[in-house]
Amino acid sequence: MVTKEECAYHENVFISFSSKETAEAIHVCELLEQNHISCFISTRDLVPGREYAEQLVQNIDEVKAVVLLLSNNSNNSPHVLREIEYAVSHKVPILVHALEEVSLSKSMEYYLMTHQWITNTADRDQKLVEGIRQIISKNNALPSQD
């Protein structure tokens, strides 16, 4: 993985995932960081001995976007649901990276009904990078002088 210091951009992405999809989460983190988009991923970035929930909330507050790795496991994870709920309530854009076909829980449907989705297609890695770049670009745009 590329270190955060090596990333040309300092717009961070929070990766939300079920621990059962750790390998896919690491792949997404590496993909984004190879494209100069730094990430927060719990398997690497949580500081031992500090309050877990506090670190998650602090990092969601500081990022430009959340990438949700959507699977049946994450759909049913109360931890992932809390991360998504927090991101939505703090107006952090969410890009849904669907790993498989999922029938959303009612709670997850409520939070995700207006967010961009990337489905499991051959070019999904490219679409993920492009989608995150669009979100970051939009978040960095200066307000109009109208």
XYZ file of C-alpha atoms in Angstrom:
146
model
C 0.000 0.000 0.000
C 1.010 3.561 -0.655
C 1.516 5.508 2.561
C -0.675 8.519 3.228
C 2.401 10.724 3.007
C 3.057 9.493 -0.542
C -0.419 10.457 -1.747
C -0.459 13.645 -3.785
C -3.971 14.411 -2.614
C -4.978 14.686 1.006
C -8.672 14.094 0.423
C -9.328 10.938 2.376
C -11.807 8.185 1.763
C -13.263 6.108 4.590
C -13.758 2.468 3.578
C -16.759 0.868 5.280
C -16.948 -2.919 5.096
C -17.760 -6.130 6.916
C -14.712 -7.829 8.429
C -15.648 -10.817 6.267
C -14.667 -8.728 3.216
C -11.290 -7.572 4.538
C -9.399 -8.818 1.469
C -11.677 -6.839 -0.881
C -11.397 -3.767 1.375
C -7.600 -3.940 1.230
C -7.796 -4.262 -2.567
C -9.994 -1.133 -2.795
C -7.664 0.769 -0.451
C -4.618 -0.187 -2.527
C -6.420 0.723 -5.764
C -7.380 4.179 -4.496
C -3.987 4.884 -2.964
C -2.214 3.822 -6.174
C -4.335 6.558 -7.759
C -3.187 9.115 -5.160
C -6.375 9.022 -3.073
C -5.520 8.372 0.561
C -7.788 6.117 2.599
C -8.771 5.314 6.142
C -9.194 1.576 6.579
C -9.785 0.196 10.051
C -7.563 -2.864 9.628
C -4.557 -0.570 9.199
C -5.386 2.818 10.673
C -7.075 2.251 14.027
C -4.721 3.085 16.896
C -4.519 0.324 19.512
C -5.591 1.397 22.979
C -7.798 4.241 21.760
C -11.591 4.087 21.750
C -12.651 2.281 18.556
C -15.940 4.135 17.988
C -14.363 7.537 18.635
C -11.679 6.875 16.018
C -14.276 5.808 13.443
C -16.414 8.898 14.016
C -13.377 11.200 13.952
C -12.217 9.744 10.655
C -15.650 9.926 9.028
C -15.739 13.600 10.061
C -12.435 14.238 8.278
C -12.977 12.477 4.938
C -14.361 13.703 1.629
C -16.247 10.454 0.907
C -17.164 7.020 2.187
C -16.859 3.918 0.031
C -19.245 1.232 1.225
C -18.315 -2.292 0.168
C -21.844 -3.626 -0.063
C -22.368 -7.321 0.492
C -24.869 -9.438 2.361
C -22.448 -9.330 5.288
C -22.140 -5.531 5.357
C -25.877 -5.157 4.740
C -26.499 -7.105 7.957
C -23.698 -5.578 10.018
C -24.835 -3.218 12.790
C -21.344 -1.662 12.772
C -21.467 -0.858 9.053
C -25.003 0.501 9.432
C -23.834 2.879 12.184
C -20.947 4.096 10.000
C -23.330 4.749 7.096
C -25.908 6.403 9.334
C -23.226 8.695 10.760
C -21.895 9.572 7.302
C -25.386 10.369 5.997
C -26.252 12.497 9.035
C -23.032 14.476 8.549
C -23.556 14.873 4.795
C -20.502 12.844 3.787
C -20.992 11.522 0.234
C -21.225 7.742 -0.030
C -20.251 5.694 -3.046
C -21.679 2.172 -2.910
C -19.310 -0.448 -4.318
C -21.563 -3.502 -4.679
C -19.645 -6.744 -4.286
C -22.699 -8.892 -4.917
C -26.448 -8.696 -5.495
C -28.030 -7.671 -2.204
C -31.593 -7.195 -1.015
C -31.071 -4.191 1.227
C -32.343 -4.175 4.772
C -34.965 -1.468 5.312
C -32.472 0.577 7.340
C -29.750 0.344 4.711
C -32.272 1.094 1.945
C -33.295 4.259 3.790
C -29.698 5.515 3.979
C -28.580 4.471 0.498
C -31.557 5.241 -1.724
C -30.007 8.422 -3.160
C -26.340 7.417 -3.388
C -24.242 6.457 -6.404
C -23.719 2.719 -6.949
C -21.009 0.798 -8.753
C -22.011 -2.741 -9.615
C -19.869 -5.803 -10.116
C -18.752 -5.200 -13.722
C -15.426 -5.698 -15.489
C -14.589 -1.970 -15.273
C -15.743 -1.417 -11.687
C -12.254 -0.527 -10.389
C -11.957 2.255 -12.973
C -15.485 3.453 -12.181
C -14.666 3.498 -8.470
C -11.591 5.676 -8.958
C -13.473 7.998 -11.335
C -16.446 8.228 -8.967
C -14.264 9.137 -5.988
C -12.369 11.710 -8.048
C -15.690 13.305 -9.061
C -16.826 13.470 -5.435
C -13.518 14.986 -4.313
C -13.524 17.454 -7.197
C -17.082 18.521 -6.404
C -16.249 18.911 -2.688
C -13.218 21.047 -3.532
C -15.043 23.324 -5.969
C -15.154 26.929 -4.895
C -18.612 28.365 -4.260
C -19.916 30.461 -7.123
C -19.609 34.236 -6.814
C -23.232 34.851 -7.939
